[in-house]
Amino acid sequence: MEKFIAIEGITKRFPAPGGGTTTVFEDLWLSMARGEFTCVIGHSGCGKTTVLNILAGLDVPSEGAVIVDNKAIEGPSLDRAVIFQGHSLLPWRTVMGNVSYAVSSKWRRLSAKDVTEHAQQVIDLVGLTGAEHKHPSELSGGMKQRVGIARALSIEPKIMLMDEPFSALDALTRGTLQDEVRRICLTTGQTAFMITHDVDEAIYLSDRIVLMTNGPGAVIAEIVENPLPKDRKRTDFHKHPRYYGVRNHIIDFLVTRSKSFAAEQGATFDRRNVPVVRPSTSSSHDGDIDGLVTSINRQVRLLNTTKKMPRGKSLKERL
Amino acid sequence: MNASPGVRLAAAFVSVVIFIVFIAAWHAATQGTSAVQGMDPEYAKLMGITATSGKSPMPGPLDVGAKLWEHLKQPFYDKGPNDKGIGIQLGYSILRVLLGYLLAVLVAIPLGFLIGMSAVMSRALDPFIQVLKPISPLAWMPLALYTIKDSSLSAIFVIFICSVWPMLINTAFGVAAVRKEWLNVARTLEVGAIRRAFTIVLPAAAPTILTGMRISIGIAWLVIVAAEMLVGGTGIGYFVWNEWNNLSITNVIIAILVIGLVGMVLDQILARIARSVTFPE
Ligand SMILES: Nc1ncnc2c1ncn2[C@@H]1O[C@H](COP(=O)(O)OP(=O)(O)OP(=O)(O)O)[C@@H](O)[C@H]1O
Ligand SMILES: [Mg+2]
């Protein structure tokens, strides 16, 4: 595989409050091909944002290095756009001001009119038409996130680094933007690295899903190859026969294996050659049905609690 | 501080009442009817006719009002060094304050940026600032007069030295406190140091800087009066001292009033600028 981005044995340590250091993650190895969409899933605090910051060039690893396009990263670059976890909008600038700041930073000689025009296109793309002259304080969480997305898209980067970019959005907007990001990545051949907590989002968007164990001392436990076809649609990818296999595998990891992984694998685990898995439906068929039922149950429960609907008979009982 | 219209109306009413009560009390207190007894005739002569005619030597609101009207009709007359219109005197003071203040802005803001951005400079300059800051600006006066040899320039220097510290400290603090995530935005966009200073650090630190500038203009206006009393010649401070020597309490009261009003206007201008650079988060 051609390595466009190569994370080579990075470790991050922070000084601990009582002296000494805490190791957030240790000896991570990961490579990504050009045009590949990679999602990272792991529990809060395992160091996902730190990894992304290192990829962005905003942070430096305590050990190891990151190679992009055969060159070691030495700092941030306009080729790598970042969608920050906390929006990071400039509060004294309007929506238009925030996006055009990025545009005029990328193309320094562009006339003010062209900058505005280009920024407007991207603002329209993320569905913020009409909010151009609002300040971030006047926007909802989801709108702020869309400004962050627009700002990153506007500079037409080679690599998109996204830190939970859709977390504050309602389901409808999230779907639209997921489609948009996926479309842009596919048509422009973007290489994307995205952090998410949403398993379905990871399955819909990514080619590979990186599973990180809990911190401190987090490692990449395995890389899940997405068995769904590349031309999947948001409307029906969850009906694909292999969908529940992947989904259950990931949820199973998050619920149980992410905690116990270090103890089980011990020192013998080869961090440099992380196992790549392609969850299949055939091997654990019963598990899949079970997973399906619990997942539907969970959704029914969610509906019951959020919509205050009368609690129906559980699906499992009915089956 | 957005009060409802009802609260605002009530507050305006109370303000007017307080004003009327104050003027009435002042009027009543200066209406003194009892003849001044046992006053040394020499001293009485010195204090002018009002002292012996049984009227209080302290001018009442009507005297001050009449005199104020006189000044307002003719604020800019110039009849030699000891008799200039109050407008001219104020003009001198405002000019000195603005010159000293602008000089302080030109020094404090770039230096504050340097201190705010560099941990080394911050630590290196801290002891100097700590020692220089608490010095009364008037204590510099003799040194200024001796080295500059010009009373007017010395007053400007004193304004400079007293207004530089709040601006310097606030700028350094504001610059050091710029959120890292905003700087990271600029870094990922490969924005150069100069552009970053103007497009990220300056707007982010502007509210804090303006707070310092507002404190500074207040101090500068306080200090100019004292400085001009010392150096003499021109200015509203000199006017106060001169009128005291002329025993014109009326003029002194007018000067006090005018000093207050100008101080308020200066503060309000800075407050307005501060509001225009403040951003809600
Ligand atoms: N500057 C810092 N100093 C000390 N510790 C830090 C620093 N930045 C991050 N950490 C620690 O590193 C760990 C990983 O942080 P990080 O933000 O990368 O987590 P994350 O996986 O992105 O979590 P989340 O899903 O909640 O965003 C956390 O335990 C955090 O406390
Ligand atoms: Mg994070």
XYZ file of C-alpha atoms and ligand atoms in Angstrom:
632
model
C 0.000 0.000 0.000
C 1.221 3.442 -0.866
C 1.639 5.412 2.323
C 0.449 8.973 1.939
C 0.314 9.589 5.668
C 2.416 7.498 7.989
C 2.251 7.744 11.747
C 5.450 6.147 12.934
C 5.638 5.135 16.555
C 4.274 8.272 18.146
C 3.993 8.581 21.907
C 2.558 11.489 23.862
C 3.369 12.209 27.468
C 2.109 15.072 29.574
C 3.585 16.164 32.875
C 1.440 14.657 35.611
C 0.078 16.912 38.356
C 2.084 15.238 41.131
C 5.376 15.229 39.187
C 6.439 12.606 36.683
C 4.504 12.066 33.477
C 1.384 10.358 32.240
C 1.491 8.593 28.917
C -1.664 9.316 26.957
C -0.819 6.872 24.177
C 2.249 4.916 23.287
C 3.955 3.758 20.116
C 1.144 4.274 17.622
C 1.697 3.097 14.068
C -0.798 3.825 11.343
C -0.644 4.589 7.666
C -3.216 5.966 5.304
C -3.343 5.813 1.524
C -4.112 8.796 -0.651
C -7.838 9.332 -0.985
C -8.618 7.063 1.920
C -11.202 7.938 4.555
C -10.174 6.852 8.039
C -12.286 7.134 11.156
C -10.984 6.826 14.696
C -13.196 5.524 17.441
C -12.260 5.326 21.080
C -13.480 6.357 24.467
C -13.260 9.916 25.707
C -9.796 10.846 26.890
C -7.903 8.138 25.009
C -5.974 10.747 23.040
C -7.818 11.044 19.736
C -7.678 14.833 19.643
C -4.013 14.729 20.571
C -3.283 12.418 17.629
C -5.236 14.720 15.325
C -3.340 17.769 16.597
C -0.070 16.007 15.899
C -1.258 15.203 12.374
C -2.217 18.855 11.986
C 1.233 19.952 13.135
C -0.223 21.855 16.073
C 1.266 19.507 18.625
C 4.477 17.487 18.611
C 4.770 13.890 19.766
C 7.074 13.088 22.674
C 8.511 10.321 20.518
C 8.082 9.205 16.936
C 7.158 11.139 13.833
C 4.478 11.643 11.242
C 5.347 11.491 7.564
C 3.065 13.080 4.988
C 3.878 12.662 1.316
C 7.387 11.449 2.206
C 8.157 14.484 4.355
C 8.131 14.630 8.132
C 5.578 17.097 9.454
C 7.235 20.197 10.810
C 4.214 22.317 11.553
C 0.758 23.192 10.365
C 0.092 23.457 6.657
C -2.655 24.773 4.411
C -2.657 21.329 2.802
C -4.122 19.909 6.000
C -7.362 21.563 7.045
C -8.610 21.065 10.577
C -12.181 21.015 11.810
C -11.736 21.609 15.519
C -13.679 19.866 18.238
C -14.662 23.157 19.881
C -15.511 25.034 16.653
C -12.665 27.553 17.259
C -14.476 30.294 15.391
C -13.154 33.823 15.754
C -15.948 35.466 17.772
C -15.244 38.984 16.513
C -15.769 37.933 12.913
C -19.024 37.090 11.221
C -19.722 33.800 9.467
C -18.531 35.411 6.246
C -15.533 36.898 8.078
C -14.498 33.536 9.477
C -14.698 31.744 6.154
C -13.136 34.531 4.110
C -10.262 34.728 6.616
C -9.375 31.182 5.617
C -9.886 31.883 1.907
C -7.699 34.983 1.945
C -5.035 33.122 3.932
C -4.847 30.434 1.293
C -4.943 32.712 -1.757
C -3.172 35.855 -0.578
C -3.450 37.748 -3.852
C -7.130 37.184 -4.397
C -9.230 40.341 -4.632
C -11.692 41.041 -1.830
C -14.567 40.427 -4.204
C -13.272 37.027 -5.274
C -12.641 36.066 -1.646
C -16.223 36.900 -0.722
C -17.545 35.086 -3.752
C -15.618 31.913 -2.986
C -16.533 32.073 0.703
C -20.181 32.551 -0.226
C -20.127 29.378 -2.315
C -18.870 27.323 0.592
C -21.306 28.970 3.006
C -24.129 28.045 0.648
C -22.769 24.529 0.451
C -23.074 23.969 4.208
C -26.528 25.511 4.244
C -25.753 28.746 6.030
C -27.103 31.051 3.345
C -28.691 34.021 5.069
C -26.517 33.771 8.182
C -23.413 35.307 6.572
C -23.503 38.419 8.715
C -24.165 36.768 12.040
C -21.498 36.519 14.680
C -20.689 33.129 16.233
C -22.451 34.150 19.460
C -25.689 34.420 17.474
C -25.419 30.896 16.048
C -26.632 27.577 17.370
C -24.094 24.860 18.137
C -24.867 23.116 14.878
C -24.513 26.302 12.853
C -21.144 26.988 14.468
C -20.026 23.507 13.515
C -21.078 24.155 9.944
C -19.020 27.334 9.853
C -16.051 25.259 11.010
C -16.741 22.767 8.233
C -17.118 25.547 5.669
C -13.850 27.106 6.774
C -12.006 23.811 6.345
C -13.614 23.036 2.985
C -12.991 26.537 1.675
C -9.231 26.123 1.468
C -9.524 22.986 -0.657
C -6.957 21.000 1.315
C -5.307 17.718 0.394
C -6.091 16.267 3.807
C -9.077 16.897 6.030
C -8.603 16.391 9.755
C -11.960 16.358 11.475
C -12.532 16.218 15.200
C -16.115 15.131 15.825
C -17.354 17.519 13.145
C -20.993 16.485 13.246
C -21.480 15.885 16.961
C -23.680 18.930 17.649
C -25.954 18.569 14.639
C -29.512 17.344 14.392
C -30.006 14.115 12.479
C -31.208 15.795 9.316
C -28.386 18.336 9.009
C -25.888 15.711 10.045
C -27.046 13.471 7.214
C -26.843 16.261 4.667
C -23.362 17.284 5.750
C -22.142 13.709 5.918
C -23.292 13.301 2.325
C -21.618 16.574 1.406
C -18.312 15.711 3.052
C -18.373 12.235 1.527
C -19.170 13.641 -1.903
C -16.365 16.198 -1.677
C -13.890 13.620 -0.456
C -14.792 11.192 -3.233
C -14.808 13.725 -6.056
C -11.681 15.602 -5.009
C -9.776 12.556 -3.824
C -9.401 13.990 -0.332
C -7.637 12.005 2.285
C -9.700 12.275 5.429
C -9.019 11.515 9.062
C -12.029 11.821 11.277
C -12.715 11.313 14.949
C -16.207 10.246 15.858
C -18.199 8.563 18.587
C -20.954 7.618 16.171
C -20.484 4.061 14.913
C -22.970 4.421 12.053
C -21.286 7.590 10.891
C -17.945 5.775 10.827
C -19.410 2.898 8.845
C -21.105 5.180 6.352
C -18.133 7.465 5.749
C -14.951 5.538 6.195
C -12.926 2.966 4.378
C -11.175 1.923 7.556
C -12.074 2.351 11.204
C -9.276 2.594 13.734
C -10.142 1.320 17.191
C -8.239 2.812 20.104
C -8.137 1.318 23.581
C -8.807 3.374 26.692
C -6.149 5.683 28.027
C -3.791 6.213 29.695
C -1.294 4.293 27.623
C -3.796 3.859 24.793
C -2.872 1.805 21.744
C -4.460 1.082 18.386
C -6.058 -2.296 18.995
C -7.125 -3.056 15.479
C -8.109 -1.603 12.155
C -11.513 -2.565 10.855
C -11.808 -2.656 7.097
C -15.216 -1.532 5.965
C -16.746 -4.399 3.971
C -19.559 -2.232 2.571
C -19.324 -1.288 -1.106
C -17.832 2.095 -1.915
C -21.000 3.287 -3.657
C -23.122 2.892 -0.522
C -25.949 5.340 0.080
C -26.881 6.849 3.383
C -30.434 5.735 2.909
C -29.710 2.033 2.644
C -26.175 1.231 3.820
C -27.580 -0.149 7.083
C -29.591 -2.704 5.092
C -26.455 -4.254 3.665
C -25.989 -7.837 4.872
C -22.565 -7.077 6.301
C -23.592 -3.927 8.143
C -24.495 -5.513 11.484
C -21.371 -7.575 11.516
C -19.210 -4.461 11.422
C -21.428 -2.527 13.755
C -21.492 -5.250 16.390
C -17.800 -5.775 16.139
C -17.147 -2.106 16.863
C -19.727 -1.813 19.629
C -18.416 -4.967 21.195
C -14.972 -3.422 21.169
C -16.172 -0.200 22.748
C -18.234 -1.900 25.418
C -15.839 -4.602 26.567
C -12.575 -5.042 24.717
C -11.373 -1.425 24.832
C -10.954 -1.770 28.603
C -9.562 -5.262 28.810
C -7.367 -5.119 25.722
C -4.116 -4.118 27.420
C -4.440 -6.812 30.078
C -5.287 -9.522 27.529
C -2.640 -8.762 24.955
C 0.152 -7.769 27.318
C 3.623 -7.140 25.961
C 3.343 -9.574 23.068
C 1.110 -7.236 21.051
C 2.878 -5.959 17.939
C 1.943 -2.295 17.774
C 3.697 -1.846 14.497
C 1.576 -4.409 12.700
C -1.874 -3.845 14.046
C -4.321 -6.606 13.080
C -6.639 -5.654 10.248
C -10.052 -7.244 10.527
C -12.913 -7.585 8.098
C -15.887 -8.571 10.223
C -18.035 -11.083 8.425
C -21.607 -12.122 8.897
C -21.132 -15.858 8.539
C -19.017 -16.628 11.591
C -21.263 -15.195 14.287
C -24.683 -15.214 12.819
C -26.569 -15.571 16.087
C -24.610 -12.764 17.584
C -25.747 -10.583 14.740
C -29.405 -11.211 15.348
C -28.855 -10.570 19.023
C -27.024 -7.388 18.209
C -29.790 -6.335 15.890
C -32.395 -6.887 18.563
C -30.516 -5.028 21.277
C -29.809 -2.188 18.901
C -33.467 -1.913 17.907
C -34.435 -2.168 21.543
C -32.053 0.625 22.329
C -33.568 2.788 19.657
C -37.099 2.032 20.838
C -36.039 2.949 24.360
C -34.485 6.149 23.058
C -37.705 7.007 21.283
C -39.657 6.217 24.414
C -37.570 8.419 26.610
C -37.067 11.307 24.244
C -40.490 11.521 22.688
C -42.312 10.565 25.921
C -44.190 7.871 24.032
C -46.063 5.177 25.913
C -43.617 2.393 26.513
C -44.339 -0.453 24.118
C -43.686 -4.113 24.610
C -40.024 -4.844 24.073
C -39.171 -6.231 20.672
C -37.339 -9.193 22.135
C -40.452 -10.274 23.968
C -42.508 -9.992 20.833
C -40.033 -12.046 18.860
C -26.454 47.180 32.080
C -29.612 47.272 30.022
C -32.183 48.714 32.368
C -35.845 48.648 31.519
C -37.491 51.975 30.521
C -39.298 52.104 33.871
C -36.079 51.803 35.836
C -34.420 54.391 33.630
C -37.240 56.882 34.109
C -37.220 56.407 37.869
C -33.447 56.813 37.970
C -33.613 60.027 35.938
C -36.262 61.369 38.302
C -34.158 60.576 41.382
C -31.123 62.191 39.725
C -33.041 65.396 39.116
C -34.350 65.408 42.700
C -30.845 64.918 44.100
C -29.591 67.766 41.902
C -32.346 70.136 43.022
C -31.873 69.250 46.690
C -28.145 69.789 46.361
C -28.552 73.205 44.686
C -31.172 74.258 47.225
C -28.996 73.201 50.166
C -26.026 74.952 48.659
C -28.106 78.082 48.111
C -29.443 77.988 51.668
C -26.000 77.404 53.165
C -24.440 80.367 51.358
C -27.327 82.773 52.112
C -25.813 83.443 55.585
C -27.545 86.444 57.197
C -25.652 86.916 60.426
C -23.030 89.617 60.167
C -19.526 88.418 60.453
C -18.339 89.528 63.854
C -14.945 89.991 65.300
C -13.211 89.708 61.973
C -9.891 91.368 61.700
C -10.581 94.395 59.465
C -7.359 93.801 57.560
C -8.395 90.225 56.836
C -11.910 91.348 55.977
C -10.510 93.770 53.461
C -8.417 90.990 51.998
C -11.417 88.730 51.647
C -13.345 91.406 49.764
C -16.574 93.176 50.482
C -18.694 90.063 50.747
C -16.947 89.123 53.945
C -18.131 92.200 55.825
C -21.487 92.695 54.241
C -22.846 89.718 56.131
C -23.126 87.546 53.091
C -21.185 84.310 53.211
C -17.853 84.519 51.306
C -18.676 81.165 49.811
C -20.413 81.808 46.455
C -23.856 80.370 46.031
C -25.211 78.558 42.989
C -26.533 81.799 41.505
C -23.096 83.463 41.632
C -21.496 80.430 40.074
C -24.199 80.227 37.429
C -23.778 83.857 36.468
C -20.012 83.550 36.301
C -20.270 80.337 34.306
C -22.478 82.135 31.794
C -19.797 84.821 31.488
C -17.175 82.155 30.790
C -19.367 80.384 28.298
C -20.018 83.584 26.400
C -16.337 84.217 26.060
C -14.349 81.029 26.544
C -11.354 81.865 24.391
C -10.267 85.400 25.287
C -6.601 86.019 25.932
C -5.586 89.019 28.005
C -2.027 88.240 28.875
C -0.456 85.361 30.803
C -2.638 85.687 33.921
C -5.972 86.226 32.259
C -7.025 83.715 29.672
C -10.464 82.296 28.916
C -11.299 78.995 30.562
C -11.646 77.441 27.108
C -8.034 78.262 26.273
C -6.850 76.865 29.596
C -8.807 73.670 29.037
C -7.428 73.454 25.531
C -3.883 73.511 26.864
C -4.635 70.781 29.372
C -6.419 68.554 26.880
C -3.606 68.992 24.372
C -1.000 67.989 26.966
C -3.026 65.004 28.066
C -3.555 63.842 24.494
C 0.123 64.233 23.592
C 1.361 62.401 26.661
C -1.334 59.793 26.278
C -0.632 59.140 22.592
C 3.043 58.809 23.354
C 2.141 56.278 26.032
C -0.066 54.361 23.569
C 2.793 54.226 21.062
C 5.143 52.811 23.677
C 2.830 50.673 25.803
C 1.002 48.708 23.121
C 4.003 47.417 21.133
C 5.918 46.781 24.354
C 2.874 45.081 25.841
C 2.692 42.823 22.762
C 6.344 41.921 23.225
C 5.862 41.124 26.904
C 2.635 39.245 26.264
C 4.099 37.078 23.518
C 7.471 36.327 25.042
C 7.800 34.573 28.361
C 11.427 35.700 28.568
C 10.633 39.380 28.082
C 7.743 39.091 30.480
C 9.996 37.799 33.230
C 12.877 40.094 32.357
C 10.847 43.295 32.438
C 8.605 42.386 35.341
C 10.873 43.706 38.147
C 11.262 47.070 36.387
C 7.539 47.442 35.902
C 6.850 46.454 39.491
C 9.198 49.166 40.791
C 8.262 51.913 38.328
C 4.516 51.421 38.458
C 3.826 52.579 42.029
C 5.850 55.803 41.698
C 3.646 58.865 41.907
C 3.855 60.594 38.536
C 4.495 63.914 40.273
C 7.641 62.513 41.850
C 9.121 62.504 38.336
C 8.441 66.207 37.989
C 11.728 67.638 39.307
C 13.710 65.141 37.276
C 11.682 65.997 34.203
C 12.096 69.727 34.723
C 15.816 69.292 35.249
C 16.424 67.143 32.167
C 13.803 68.506 29.756
C 14.081 72.113 30.955
C 10.657 72.972 29.612
C 7.657 73.087 31.895
C 5.114 72.226 29.239
C 7.101 69.243 27.948
C 7.663 68.121 31.514
C 3.910 68.057 32.074
C 3.537 65.936 28.934
C 6.225 63.598 30.196
C 4.423 63.213 33.492
C 1.213 62.354 31.651
C 3.140 59.830 29.600
C 4.686 58.152 32.605
C 1.426 57.882 34.522
C -0.677 56.553 31.651
C 1.842 54.058 30.345
C 1.537 51.457 33.119
C -2.134 50.461 33.001
C -1.939 50.194 29.203
C 1.300 48.228 29.307
C 0.072 45.771 31.902
C -3.329 45.280 30.299
C -1.869 44.843 26.835
C 0.628 42.275 28.071
C -2.102 40.449 29.959
C -4.581 40.583 27.071
C -1.998 39.339 24.590
C -0.840 36.521 26.844
C -4.437 35.439 27.436
C -5.422 35.071 23.763
C -7.069 31.683 23.458
C -4.813 29.018 22.063
C -7.532 27.696 19.769
C -7.696 31.040 17.944
C -3.939 31.051 17.487
C -4.209 27.473 16.236
C -6.692 28.597 13.584
C -4.106 31.067 12.328
C -1.379 28.450 12.518
C -3.286 25.910 10.439
C -3.901 28.646 7.870
C -0.169 29.420 7.812
C -0.787 33.043 8.736
C 2.482 34.932 9.221
C 3.481 36.572 12.497
C 2.594 40.142 11.490
C -0.787 39.258 10.047
C -1.472 37.046 13.033
C -0.715 39.924 15.393
C -3.176 42.178 13.620
C -5.920 39.690 12.751
C -5.951 37.421 15.787
C -4.024 38.809 18.743
C -5.093 42.431 18.430
C -8.846 41.845 18.088
C -8.763 39.148 20.764
C -6.869 41.347 23.222
C -8.588 44.610 22.249
C -11.201 44.608 25.029
C -8.506 44.136 27.679
C -6.263 46.741 26.051
C -9.127 49.238 25.942
C -9.826 48.653 29.625
C -6.227 49.661 30.318
C -6.534 52.678 28.024
C -9.650 53.779 29.830
C -7.957 53.545 33.219
C -5.010 55.475 31.785
C -7.029 58.382 30.434
C -8.688 58.733 33.847
C -5.357 58.834 35.633
C -3.907 61.217 33.045
C -6.746 63.667 33.561
C -6.326 63.458 37.334
C -2.612 64.075 37.081
C -2.664 66.968 34.587
C -4.399 69.255 37.085
C -1.791 68.590 39.743
C 1.059 68.832 37.248
C -0.116 72.179 35.921
C -0.504 73.531 39.444
C 3.181 72.726 39.890
C 4.592 73.982 36.605
C 2.263 76.951 36.160
C 1.892 79.035 33.055
C -1.158 77.615 31.322
C -3.742 74.902 31.685
C -6.795 74.262 33.797
C -4.648 73.205 36.764
C -2.825 76.522 36.628
C -6.202 78.273 36.267
C -7.439 76.696 39.527
C -4.304 77.722 41.369
C -4.323 81.197 39.908
C -7.959 81.774 40.833
C -7.238 80.555 44.349
C -4.520 83.151 44.546
C -7.029 85.707 43.251
C -9.414 84.445 45.925
C -12.060 83.848 43.308
C -13.775 80.844 44.827
C -16.448 81.158 42.161
C -13.917 80.506 39.430
C -12.409 77.651 41.415
C -15.812 76.013 41.675
C -16.392 76.514 37.961
C -13.022 74.980 37.202
C -13.841 71.983 39.399
C -17.096 71.511 37.535
C -15.435 71.786 34.149
C -12.655 69.372 35.114
C -15.285 66.850 36.102
C -17.205 67.274 32.877
C -14.165 66.965 30.635
C -13.001 63.913 32.567
C -16.389 62.338 32.037
C -16.333 63.058 28.307
C -12.855 61.554 27.932
C -13.946 58.456 29.817
C -17.090 58.111 27.738
C -15.151 58.341 24.487
C -12.909 55.494 25.610
C -15.906 53.540 26.863
C -17.526 53.852 23.468
C -14.415 52.630 21.673
C -14.169 49.771 24.164
C -17.741 48.771 23.414
C -17.076 48.760 19.689
C -14.198 46.268 20.023
C -15.869 44.006 22.563
C -17.216 40.752 21.183
C -19.610 38.365 22.871
C -18.488 34.756 23.004
N -2.145 20.055 27.553
C -2.400 18.948 28.264
N -1.801 18.756 29.459
C -2.035 17.636 30.185
N -2.851 16.643 29.790
C -3.470 16.771 28.603
C -3.287 17.930 27.778
N -4.031 17.789 26.664
C -4.654 16.597 26.790
N -4.329 15.991 27.945
C -4.785 14.665 28.397
O -4.604 13.765 27.357
C -5.681 12.850 27.297
C -6.219 12.786 25.906
O -6.830 14.010 25.538
P -7.587 14.169 24.161
O -8.154 15.514 24.124
O -6.666 13.778 23.066
O -8.759 13.105 24.318
P -9.859 12.650 23.274
O -9.624 11.231 22.966
O -9.923 13.592 22.134
O -11.190 12.764 24.146
P -12.652 13.246 23.715
O -13.300 12.111 23.014
O -13.325 13.509 25.018
O -12.504 14.463 22.881
C -6.686 13.294 28.329
O -6.623 12.440 29.432
C -6.259 14.668 28.700
O -6.494 14.883 30.072
Mg -11.262 15.066 21.547
